[in-house]
Amino acid sequence: MGKVFLAADGSAHSKRALEKAIQLAKASDASIDIVHVVSAKESKEAALNSTGKLDLEAKRKLMLQPLFDQVVAAGLEYEYIELRGEPDVELVKYANHQPYEYVVVGSRGLNTFQEFVLGSVSHKLAKRALAPVIIVK
Protein backbone atom coordinates (compact mmCIF):
# COMPACT_ATOMS: atom_id res chain seq x y z
CA MET A 1 0.00 0.00 0.00
CA GLY A 2 1.44 3.36 -1.03
CA LYS A 3 1.31 6.72 0.67
CA VAL A 4 0.45 10.25 -0.39
CA PHE A 5 2.24 13.09 1.42
CA LEU A 6 0.10 16.15 2.20
CA ALA A 7 1.69 19.32 3.55
CA ALA A 8 -1.00 20.88 5.74
CA ASP A 9 -1.25 24.15 7.62
CA GLY A 10 -5.02 24.47 7.96
CA SER A 11 -5.25 27.19 5.30
CA ALA A 12 -7.79 27.25 2.47
CA HIS A 13 -4.93 26.22 0.16
CA SER A 14 -4.16 23.10 2.18
CA LYS A 15 -7.87 22.20 2.31
CA ARG A 16 -8.01 22.30 -1.49
CA ALA A 17 -4.78 20.30 -1.62
CA LEU A 18 -6.43 17.68 0.59
CA GLU A 19 -9.18 17.18 -1.98
CA LYS A 20 -6.52 16.36 -4.60
CA ALA A 21 -4.63 14.12 -2.15
CA ILE A 22 -7.85 12.16 -1.52
CA GLN A 23 -8.38 11.69 -5.27
CA LEU A 24 -4.82 10.47 -5.73
CA ALA A 25 -4.96 8.16 -2.69
CA LYS A 26 -8.18 6.57 -3.91
CA ALA A 27 -6.79 6.09 -7.42
CA SER A 28 -3.58 4.48 -6.17
CA ASP A 29 -5.02 2.60 -3.15
CA ALA A 30 -2.86 4.66 -0.79
CA SER A 31 -3.10 6.20 2.64
CA ILE A 32 -2.35 9.85 3.39
CA ASP A 33 0.34 11.27 5.64
CA ILE A 34 -0.88 14.68 6.82
CA VAL A 35 2.30 16.57 7.68
CA HIS A 36 2.29 19.84 9.63
CA VAL A 37 5.35 21.83 10.61
CA VAL A 38 5.32 23.99 13.72
CA SER A 39 7.70 26.84 12.96
CA ALA A 40 9.51 28.85 15.60
CA LYS A 41 7.35 31.87 14.71
CA GLU A 42 4.12 29.84 15.05
CA SER A 43 5.31 28.45 18.39
CA LYS A 44 6.10 31.91 19.80
CA GLU A 45 2.82 33.45 18.62
CA ALA A 46 0.80 30.53 19.93
CA ALA A 47 2.62 30.57 23.27
CA LEU A 48 1.75 34.23 23.79
CA ASN A 49 -1.94 33.44 23.27
CA SER A 50 -2.07 30.17 25.17
CA THR A 51 -2.26 28.77 28.66
CA GLY A 52 0.20 25.93 28.13
CA LYS A 53 1.66 23.23 25.90
CA LEU A 54 -1.45 21.04 26.00
CA ASP A 55 -3.58 24.02 25.01
CA LEU A 56 -1.28 24.68 22.03
CA GLU A 57 -1.46 21.06 20.88
CA ALA A 58 -5.26 21.02 21.28
CA LYS A 59 -5.59 24.21 19.20
CA ARG A 60 -3.40 22.74 16.43
CA LYS A 61 -5.40 19.52 16.34
CA LEU A 62 -8.65 21.51 16.29
CA MET A 63 -7.36 23.56 13.34
CA LEU A 64 -6.49 20.39 11.41
CA GLN A 65 -9.47 18.27 12.53
CA PRO A 66 -11.59 19.12 9.45
CA LEU A 67 -8.81 17.62 7.29
CA PHE A 68 -8.75 14.44 9.37
CA ASP A 69 -12.54 14.20 9.22
CA GLN A 70 -12.54 14.60 5.44
CA VAL A 71 -10.02 11.77 4.98
CA VAL A 72 -12.05 9.46 7.23
CA ALA A 73 -15.28 10.41 5.40
CA ALA A 74 -13.57 9.43 2.13
CA GLY A 75 -12.89 5.98 3.59
CA LEU A 76 -9.12 6.39 3.67
CA GLU A 77 -6.50 5.86 6.34
CA TYR A 78 -4.21 8.67 7.45
CA GLU A 79 -1.34 9.37 9.79
CA TYR A 80 -0.73 12.80 11.32
CA ILE A 81 2.91 13.84 11.49
CA GLU A 82 3.95 16.98 13.34
CA LEU A 83 7.43 18.35 12.71
CA ARG A 84 9.31 21.28 14.23
CA GLY A 85 11.52 23.78 12.40
CA GLU A 86 11.43 25.73 9.17
CA PRO A 87 8.52 24.43 7.06
CA ASP A 88 10.34 24.29 3.71
CA VAL A 89 13.38 22.45 5.10
CA GLU A 90 11.45 20.02 7.30
CA LEU A 91 8.83 19.18 4.67
CA VAL A 92 11.44 18.41 2.01
CA LYS A 93 13.46 16.31 4.46
CA TYR A 94 10.40 14.33 5.55
CA ALA A 95 9.03 13.94 2.01
CA ASN A 96 12.35 12.38 0.97
CA HIS A 97 12.78 10.08 3.97
CA GLN A 98 10.54 7.39 2.45
CA PRO A 99 9.03 6.66 -0.94
CA TYR A 100 5.77 8.53 -1.52
CA GLU A 101 3.49 8.07 -4.51
CA TYR A 102 2.87 11.83 -4.60
CA VAL A 103 3.63 14.96 -2.62
CA VAL A 104 0.67 17.36 -2.52
CA VAL A 105 0.90 20.94 -1.31
CA GLY A 106 -1.29 24.01 -1.57
CA SER A 107 -0.07 27.07 -3.40
CA ARG A 108 0.06 30.35 -1.56
CA GLY A 109 -0.63 32.22 -4.77
CA LEU A 110 2.64 34.13 -4.73
CA ASN A 111 3.51 35.87 -7.96
CA THR A 112 6.70 34.83 -9.78
CA PHE A 113 8.77 37.72 -8.44
CA GLN A 114 7.83 37.08 -4.80
CA GLU A 115 8.47 33.37 -5.21
CA PHE A 116 11.88 34.07 -6.72
CA VAL A 117 12.89 36.54 -4.03
CA LEU A 118 11.42 34.91 -0.93
CA GLY A 119 11.11 31.28 -1.94
CA SER A 120 8.04 29.39 -0.91
CA VAL A 121 7.29 26.04 0.65
CA SER A 122 5.53 24.78 -2.47
CA HIS A 123 8.33 25.96 -4.74
CA LYS A 124 11.01 24.28 -2.62
CA LEU A 125 9.05 21.05 -2.42
CA ALA A 126 8.61 21.08 -6.20
CA LYS A 127 12.35 21.54 -6.70
CA ARG A 128 13.68 19.14 -4.06
CA ALA A 129 11.17 16.36 -3.36
CA LEU A 130 11.96 13.01 -4.96
CA ALA A 131 8.31 12.05 -5.59
CA PRO A 132 6.09 13.81 -8.12
CA VAL A 133 4.83 17.08 -6.59
CA ILE A 134 1.37 18.46 -7.21
CA ILE A 135 0.79 22.09 -6.28
CA VAL A 136 -2.89 22.90 -5.86
CA LYS A 137 -4.18 26.47 -6.31
PDB file of C-alpha atoms in Angstrom:
ATOM      1  CA  MET A   1       0.000   0.000   0.000  1.00  0.00           C
ATOM      2  CA  GLY A   2       1.441   3.358  -1.030  1.00  0.00           C
ATOM      3  CA  LYS A   3       1.315   6.718   0.669  1.00  0.00           C
ATOM      4  CA  VAL A   4       0.449  10.255  -0.392  1.00  0.00           C
ATOM      5  CA  PHE A   5       2.242  13.089   1.420  1.00  0.00           C
ATOM      6  CA  LEU A   6       0.100  16.154   2.200  1.00  0.00           C
ATOM      7  CA  ALA A   7       1.693  19.320   3.551  1.00  0.00           C
ATOM      8  CA  ALA A   8      -1.003  20.877   5.736  1.00  0.00           C
ATOM      9  CA  ASP A   9      -1.247  24.150   7.620  1.00  0.00           C
ATOM     10  CA  GLY A  10      -5.019  24.475   7.957  1.00  0.00           C
ATOM     11  CA  SER A  11      -5.251  27.194   5.302  1.00  0.00           C
ATOM     12  CA  ALA A  12      -7.786  27.246   2.475  1.00  0.00           C
ATOM     13  CA  HIS A  13      -4.930  26.222   0.161  1.00  0.00           C
ATOM     14  CA  SER A  14      -4.161  23.097   2.180  1.00  0.00           C
ATOM     15  CA  LYS A  15      -7.868  22.202   2.310  1.00  0.00           C
ATOM     16  CA  ARG A  16      -8.011  22.298  -1.493  1.00  0.00           C
ATOM     17  CA  ALA A  17      -4.782  20.298  -1.618  1.00  0.00           C
ATOM     18  CA  LEU A  18      -6.427  17.676   0.592  1.00  0.00           C
ATOM     19  CA  GLU A  19      -9.182  17.179  -1.984  1.00  0.00           C
ATOM     20  CA  LYS A  20      -6.516  16.363  -4.601  1.00  0.00           C
ATOM     21  CA  ALA A  21      -4.634  14.119  -2.150  1.00  0.00           C
ATOM     22  CA  ILE A  22      -7.845  12.159  -1.520  1.00  0.00           C
ATOM     23  CA  GLN A  23      -8.383  11.688  -5.272  1.00  0.00           C
ATOM     24  CA  LEU A  24      -4.819  10.466  -5.727  1.00  0.00           C
ATOM     25  CA  ALA A  25      -4.956   8.165  -2.688  1.00  0.00           C
ATOM     26  CA  LYS A  26      -8.184   6.571  -3.910  1.00  0.00           C
ATOM     27  CA  ALA A  27      -6.789   6.094  -7.422  1.00  0.00           C
ATOM     28  CA  SER A  28      -3.584   4.477  -6.166  1.00  0.00           C
ATOM     29  CA  ASP A  29      -5.016   2.600  -3.151  1.00  0.00           C
ATOM     30  CA  ALA A  30      -2.857   4.657  -0.786  1.00  0.00           C
ATOM     31  CA  SER A  31      -3.102   6.196   2.645  1.00  0.00           C
ATOM     32  CA  ILE A  32      -2.346   9.850   3.388  1.00  0.00           C
ATOM     33  CA  ASP A  33       0.340  11.270   5.635  1.00  0.00           C
ATOM     34  CA  ILE A  34      -0.877  14.684   6.820  1.00  0.00           C
ATOM     35  CA  VAL A  35       2.299  16.573   7.681  1.00  0.00           C
ATOM     36  CA  HIS A  36       2.286  19.844   9.628  1.00  0.00           C
ATOM     37  CA  VAL A  37       5.353  21.830  10.614  1.00  0.00           C
ATOM     38  CA  VAL A  38       5.316  23.987  13.718  1.00  0.00           C
ATOM     39  CA  SER A  39       7.698  26.838  12.957  1.00  0.00           C
ATOM     40  CA  ALA A  40       9.510  28.852  15.604  1.00  0.00           C
ATOM     41  CA  LYS A  41       7.349  31.872  14.707  1.00  0.00           C
ATOM     42  CA  GLU A  42       4.122  29.844  15.055  1.00  0.00           C
ATOM     43  CA  SER A  43       5.308  28.451  18.393  1.00  0.00           C
ATOM     44  CA  LYS A  44       6.100  31.909  19.803  1.00  0.00           C
ATOM     45  CA  GLU A  45       2.821  33.447  18.623  1.00  0.00           C
ATOM     46  CA  ALA A  46       0.799  30.532  19.931  1.00  0.00           C
ATOM     47  CA  ALA A  47       2.621  30.568  23.270  1.00  0.00           C
ATOM     48  CA  LEU A  48       1.748  34.227  23.790  1.00  0.00           C
ATOM     49  CA  ASN A  49      -1.944  33.442  23.270  1.00  0.00           C
ATOM     50  CA  SER A  50      -2.070  30.172  25.174  1.00  0.00           C
ATOM     51  CA  THR A  51      -2.262  28.767  28.661  1.00  0.00           C
ATOM     52  CA  GLY A  52       0.200  25.929  28.129  1.00  0.00           C
ATOM     53  CA  LYS A  53       1.660  23.226  25.903  1.00  0.00           C
ATOM     54  CA  LEU A  54      -1.453  21.041  26.003  1.00  0.00           C
ATOM     55  CA  ASP A  55      -3.580  24.022  25.011  1.00  0.00           C
ATOM     56  CA  LEU A  56      -1.278  24.675  22.033  1.00  0.00           C
ATOM     57  CA  GLU A  57      -1.463  21.062  20.883  1.00  0.00           C
ATOM     58  CA  ALA A  58      -5.256  21.021  21.276  1.00  0.00           C
ATOM     59  CA  LYS A  59      -5.592  24.214  19.202  1.00  0.00           C
ATOM     60  CA  ARG A  60      -3.402  22.744  16.431  1.00  0.00           C
ATOM     61  CA  LYS A  61      -5.403  19.518  16.342  1.00  0.00           C
ATOM     62  CA  LEU A  62      -8.645  21.513  16.294  1.00  0.00           C
ATOM     63  CA  MET A  63      -7.361  23.564  13.337  1.00  0.00           C
ATOM     64  CA  LEU A  64      -6.488  20.392  11.408  1.00  0.00           C
ATOM     65  CA  GLN A  65      -9.467  18.270  12.529  1.00  0.00           C
ATOM     66  CA  PRO A  66     -11.585  19.123   9.449  1.00  0.00           C
ATOM     67  CA  LEU A  67      -8.815  17.620   7.291  1.00  0.00           C
ATOM     68  CA  PHE A  68      -8.746  14.435   9.373  1.00  0.00           C
ATOM     69  CA  ASP A  69     -12.543  14.198   9.223  1.00  0.00           C
ATOM     70  CA  GLN A  70     -12.544  14.599   5.441  1.00  0.00           C
ATOM     71  CA  VAL A  71     -10.023  11.770   4.984  1.00  0.00           C
ATOM     72  CA  VAL A  72     -12.050   9.463   7.228  1.00  0.00           C
ATOM     73  CA  ALA A  73     -15.279  10.412   5.404  1.00  0.00           C
ATOM     74  CA  ALA A  74     -13.567   9.433   2.133  1.00  0.00           C
ATOM     75  CA  GLY A  75     -12.890   5.977   3.593  1.00  0.00           C
ATOM     76  CA  LEU A  76      -9.120   6.391   3.669  1.00  0.00           C
ATOM     77  CA  GLU A  77      -6.497   5.864   6.342  1.00  0.00           C
ATOM     78  CA  TYR A  78      -4.209   8.669   7.453  1.00  0.00           C
ATOM     79  CA  GLU A  79      -1.336   9.375   9.787  1.00  0.00           C
ATOM     80  CA  TYR A  80      -0.732  12.799  11.321  1.00  0.00           C
ATOM     81  CA  ILE A  81       2.908  13.839  11.488  1.00  0.00           C
ATOM     82  CA  GLU A  82       3.951  16.984  13.337  1.00  0.00           C
ATOM     83  CA  LEU A  83       7.433  18.347  12.713  1.00  0.00           C
ATOM     84  CA  ARG A  84       9.309  21.282  14.226  1.00  0.00           C
ATOM     85  CA  GLY A  85      11.515  23.782  12.397  1.00  0.00           C
ATOM     86  CA  GLU A  86      11.434  25.732   9.168  1.00  0.00           C
ATOM     87  CA  PRO A  87       8.523  24.434   7.059  1.00  0.00           C
ATOM     88  CA  ASP A  88      10.336  24.289   3.712  1.00  0.00           C
ATOM     89  CA  VAL A  89      13.382  22.455   5.103  1.00  0.00           C
ATOM     90  CA  GLU A  90      11.451  20.016   7.301  1.00  0.00           C
ATOM     91  CA  LEU A  91       8.828  19.177   4.666  1.00  0.00           C
ATOM     92  CA  VAL A  92      11.444  18.412   2.007  1.00  0.00           C
ATOM     93  CA  LYS A  93      13.462  16.315   4.457  1.00  0.00           C
ATOM     94  CA  TYR A  94      10.405  14.326   5.546  1.00  0.00           C
ATOM     95  CA  ALA A  95       9.031  13.940   2.005  1.00  0.00           C
ATOM     96  CA  ASN A  96      12.348  12.383   0.969  1.00  0.00           C
ATOM     97  CA  HIS A  97      12.781  10.083   3.971  1.00  0.00           C
ATOM     98  CA  GLN A  98      10.537   7.391   2.453  1.00  0.00           C
ATOM     99  CA  PRO A  99       9.025   6.664  -0.939  1.00  0.00           C
ATOM    100  CA  TYR A 100       5.768   8.533  -1.522  1.00  0.00           C
ATOM    101  CA  GLU A 101       3.489   8.072  -4.510  1.00  0.00           C
ATOM    102  CA  TYR A 102       2.873  11.829  -4.600  1.00  0.00           C
ATOM    103  CA  VAL A 103       3.630  14.962  -2.623  1.00  0.00           C
ATOM    104  CA  VAL A 104       0.667  17.359  -2.516  1.00  0.00           C
ATOM    105  CA  VAL A 105       0.901  20.941  -1.311  1.00  0.00           C
ATOM    106  CA  GLY A 106      -1.287  24.015  -1.567  1.00  0.00           C
ATOM    107  CA  SER A 107      -0.068  27.073  -3.399  1.00  0.00           C
ATOM    108  CA  ARG A 108       0.057  30.350  -1.559  1.00  0.00           C
ATOM    109  CA  GLY A 109      -0.633  32.215  -4.773  1.00  0.00           C
ATOM    110  CA  LEU A 110       2.643  34.129  -4.733  1.00  0.00           C
ATOM    111  CA  ASN A 111       3.514  35.869  -7.964  1.00  0.00           C
ATOM    112  CA  THR A 112       6.699  34.826  -9.781  1.00  0.00           C
ATOM    113  CA  PHE A 113       8.772  37.720  -8.438  1.00  0.00           C
ATOM    114  CA  GLN A 114       7.827  37.085  -4.796  1.00  0.00           C
ATOM    115  CA  GLU A 115       8.470  33.368  -5.214  1.00  0.00           C
ATOM    116  CA  PHE A 116      11.876  34.073  -6.719  1.00  0.00           C
ATOM    117  CA  VAL A 117      12.893  36.540  -4.030  1.00  0.00           C
ATOM    118  CA  LEU A 118      11.420  34.911  -0.932  1.00  0.00           C
ATOM    119  CA  GLY A 119      11.110  31.284  -1.943  1.00  0.00           C
ATOM    120  CA  SER A 120       8.039  29.388  -0.908  1.00  0.00           C
ATOM    121  CA  VAL A 121       7.291  26.042   0.650  1.00  0.00           C
ATOM    122  CA  SER A 122       5.525  24.778  -2.465  1.00  0.00           C
ATOM    123  CA  HIS A 123       8.325  25.959  -4.741  1.00  0.00           C
ATOM    124  CA  LYS A 124      11.010  24.282  -2.625  1.00  0.00           C
ATOM    125  CA  LEU A 125       9.046  21.052  -2.419  1.00  0.00           C
ATOM    126  CA  ALA A 126       8.612  21.079  -6.205  1.00  0.00           C
ATOM    127  CA  LYS A 127      12.349  21.542  -6.700  1.00  0.00           C
ATOM    128  CA  ARG A 128      13.675  19.142  -4.057  1.00  0.00           C
ATOM    129  CA  ALA A 129      11.170  16.358  -3.357  1.00  0.00           C
ATOM    130  CA  LEU A 130      11.959  13.010  -4.956  1.00  0.00           C
ATOM    131  CA  ALA A 131       8.312  12.045  -5.585  1.00  0.00           C
ATOM    132  CA  PRO A 132       6.090  13.813  -8.120  1.00  0.00           C
ATOM    133  CA  VAL A 133       4.832  17.082  -6.590  1.00  0.00           C
ATOM    134  CA  ILE A 134       1.372  18.459  -7.208  1.00  0.00           C
ATOM    135  CA  ILE A 135       0.794  22.094  -6.277  1.00  0.00           C
ATOM    136  CA  VAL A 136      -2.892  22.899  -5.863  1.00  0.00           C
ATOM    137  CA  LYS A 137      -4.176  26.471  -6.310  1.00  0.00           C
TER     138      LYS A 137
END
